[in-house]
Short mmCIF file of C-alpha atoms in Angstrom, two decimals:
data_model
loop_
_atom_site.label_atom_id
_atom_site.label_comp_id
_atom_site.label_asym_id
_atom_site.label_seq_id
_atom_site.Cartn_x
_atom_site.Cartn_y
_atom_site.Cartn_z
CA MET A 81 84.90 119.49 192.94
CA PHE A 82 88.14 117.65 193.51
CA ILE A 83 89.15 114.19 192.44
CA ALA A 84 91.37 112.77 195.12
CA ARG A 85 92.78 109.33 195.75
CA ASN A 86 94.38 107.58 198.71
CA LEU A 87 93.13 110.12 201.24
CA THR A 88 92.93 109.70 204.97
CA ILE A 89 90.40 111.34 207.25
CA GLY A 90 91.83 114.12 209.37
CA GLU A 91 90.72 117.24 211.18
CA GLN A 92 88.98 119.79 208.97
CA GLU A 93 90.55 123.27 208.97
CA LEU A 94 88.27 125.87 207.36
CA THR A 95 89.40 129.43 206.71
CA GLY A 96 87.78 132.60 205.39
CA THR A 97 85.07 131.89 202.84
CA GLU A 98 85.11 128.17 203.68
CA THR A 99 83.43 128.83 207.04
CA GLY A 100 80.22 126.83 207.23
CA MET A 101 81.11 124.46 204.39
CA THR A 102 80.66 120.76 204.87
CA VAL A 103 82.60 117.93 203.28
CA GLU A 104 80.79 114.83 202.06
CA TRP A 105 82.30 111.66 200.63
CA TRP A 106 80.13 109.96 198.02
CA PRO A 107 80.83 106.88 195.93
CA LEU A 108 81.18 108.08 192.33
CA GLN A 109 78.19 106.05 191.15
CA ASP A 110 75.99 107.77 193.78
CA ALA A 111 77.22 111.20 192.69
CA VAL A 112 76.47 110.35 189.05
CA ALA A 113 72.95 109.25 190.00
CA ALA A 114 72.45 112.54 191.89
CA ALA A 115 73.67 114.52 188.86
CA MET A 116 71.38 112.63 186.51
CA ASP A 117 68.23 112.92 188.62
CA GLY A 118 68.63 116.59 189.54
CA ARG A 119 69.70 116.33 193.18
CA LEU A 120 72.85 118.36 192.49
CA LEU A 121 71.56 121.91 192.34
CA LEU A 122 74.69 123.60 191.00
CA SER A 123 75.15 122.84 187.32
CA GLY A 124 78.93 123.06 187.67
CA ALA A 125 78.88 120.32 190.29
CA ALA A 126 76.75 118.08 188.07
CA VAL A 127 79.02 118.62 185.06
CA SER A 128 82.12 117.99 187.19
CA VAL A 129 80.73 114.70 188.47
CA LEU A 130 79.84 113.52 184.98
CA MET A 131 83.27 114.54 183.65
CA ALA A 132 84.94 112.67 186.51
CA ALA A 133 82.86 109.58 185.78
CA ASN A 134 83.94 109.76 182.15
CA THR A 135 87.61 110.11 183.14
CA ILE A 136 88.02 107.61 185.96
CA PRO A 137 88.11 103.96 184.89
CA THR A 138 85.70 101.73 186.76
CA PRO A 139 86.40 98.07 187.54
CA GLY A 140 85.62 95.93 184.52
CA HIS A 141 85.42 98.93 182.17
CA ALA A 142 89.03 99.81 181.38
#
């Protein structure tokens, strides 16, 4: 899980153990919903999403 800002889409370059991985971009609110309803199967991913949601200010909730 990485929190990144101001990214641009470019060519993906996978190496070694990354072979076969996919990258998905989700709006944070969609990732939180997936964590809360059990669609994220790895507990570390779910915790990371919820921690990110708690850290990143959302519009109107400074």
